[in-house]
Coordinates of C-alpha atoms in Angstrom, one line a residue:
X556 CA 197.3 50.5 75.3
X557 CA 195.7 53.3 77.2
X558 CA 193.9 52.4 80.4
X559 CA 190.4 53.7 80.8
X560 CA 189.8 55.9 83.7
X561 CA 187.3 54.4 86.1
X562 CA 184.7 56.7 87.6
X563 CA 182.9 55.9 90.8
X564 CA 179.7 57.6 90.0
X565 CA 176.6 56.7 91.8
X566 CA 173.2 56.7 90.1
X567 CA 171.0 59.6 90.9
X568 CA 167.7 58.8 92.6
X569 CA 164.7 61.0 93.0
X570 CA 162.8 61.5 96.3
X571 CA 159.7 63.6 96.6
X572 CA 159.2 65.9 99.6
X573 CA 156.8 68.2 101.3
X574 CA 157.7 70.8 103.8
X575 CA 155.4 72.1 106.5
X576 CA 156.2 75.5 107.9
X577 CA 154.8 75.6 111.4
X578 CA 154.7 79.4 111.6
X579 CA 152.8 80.3 108.4
X580 CA 150.9 77.0 108.1
X581 CA 152.1 76.6 104.6
X582 CA 153.2 73.5 102.7
X583 CA 155.7 73.3 99.8
X584 CA 156.2 70.2 97.7
X585 CA 158.8 69.1 95.1
X586 CA 161.4 66.6 94.3
X587 CA 165.1 66.1 95.1
X588 CA 167.7 64.4 92.9
X589 CA 170.4 62.8 95.1
X590 CA 173.1 60.2 94.8
X591 CA 173.3 59.1 98.5
X592 CA 171.9 60.0 101.9
X593 CA 174.7 62.6 102.7
X594 CA 173.8 64.2 99.4
X595 CA 170.2 64.3 100.3
X596 CA 171.0 65.9 103.7
X597 CA 173.3 68.3 101.9
X598 CA 170.4 69.4 99.7
X599 CA 168.2 69.9 102.8
X600 CA 171.0 71.7 104.7
X601 CA 171.6 74.1 101.7
X602 CA 167.8 74.7 101.5
X603 CA 167.7 75.7 105.1
X604 CA 170.8 77.9 104.9
X605 CA 169.4 79.7 101.8
X606 CA 165.9 80.1 103.5
X607 CA 164.2 78.1 100.7
X608 CA 163.3 75.7 103.5
X609 CA 162.1 77.4 106.6
X610 CA 164.3 76.7 109.7
X611 CA 162.6 74.5 112.3
X612 CA 160.3 73.1 109.7
X613 CA 159.4 69.4 109.2
X614 CA 160.2 67.8 105.9
X615 CA 158.4 64.6 104.8
X616 CA 160.7 62.7 102.4
X617 CA 159.3 59.9 100.3
X618 CA 162.2 57.7 99.2
X619 CA 162.2 55.9 95.8
X620 CA 161.6 52.6 97.6
X621 CA 158.3 53.8 99.1
X622 CA 159.5 54.6 102.6
X623 CA 158.4 58.0 104.0
X624 CA 160.4 59.7 106.6
X625 CA 159.7 62.7 108.8
X626 CA 162.9 64.8 108.7
X627 CA 163.6 67.5 111.3
X628 CA 165.8 70.3 109.8
X629 CA 167.8 70.5 113.0
X630 CA 169.4 67.2 112.2
X631 CA 170.4 68.1 108.6
X632 CA 173.7 69.7 109.6
X633 CA 174.7 66.7 111.7
X634 CA 174.1 64.3 108.8
X635 CA 175.8 66.7 106.3
X636 CA 179.0 67.0 108.4
X637 CA 179.1 63.3 109.3
X638 CA 179.9 62.5 105.7
X639 CA 178.6 59.0 105.2
X640 CA 175.3 57.4 105.9
X641 CA 173.4 54.3 105.0
X642 CA 169.6 54.1 104.4
X643 CA 169.3 52.5 107.8
X644 CA 171.2 55.3 109.5
X645 CA 169.1 57.9 107.7
X646 CA 165.9 56.2 108.8
X647 CA 167.4 55.9 112.3
X648 CA 167.8 59.7 112.7
X649 CA 164.5 60.5 111.0
X650 CA 161.1 59.3 112.0
X651 CA 159.7 56.5 109.8
X652 CA 156.2 57.6 109.0
X653 CA 155.2 54.9 106.5
X654 CA 156.6 51.5 105.5
X655 CA 157.2 50.7 101.8
X656 CA 154.2 49.2 100.1
X657 CA 154.7 45.4 99.5

């Protein structure tokens, strides 16, 4: 009997975001598919490194559960290199803007 290989895949979630560029006073919106908070930070970090997201900008991230966080791009690399992060830790290093709607 052949054993099934178990995969430890996490379900993808989708967060929406808007980026405010303080220098050109422009705003960009979109959505991010991610599996966990380090993955979300990796996406933000990659966006900053590729100049898709302006450096020193502010990103407002609306999580699927209704929480909205203000995310400073200067913390993206810390989260990315740290490796693991819970929702509470993510919110702890961002600035909670809006609680989830009850």
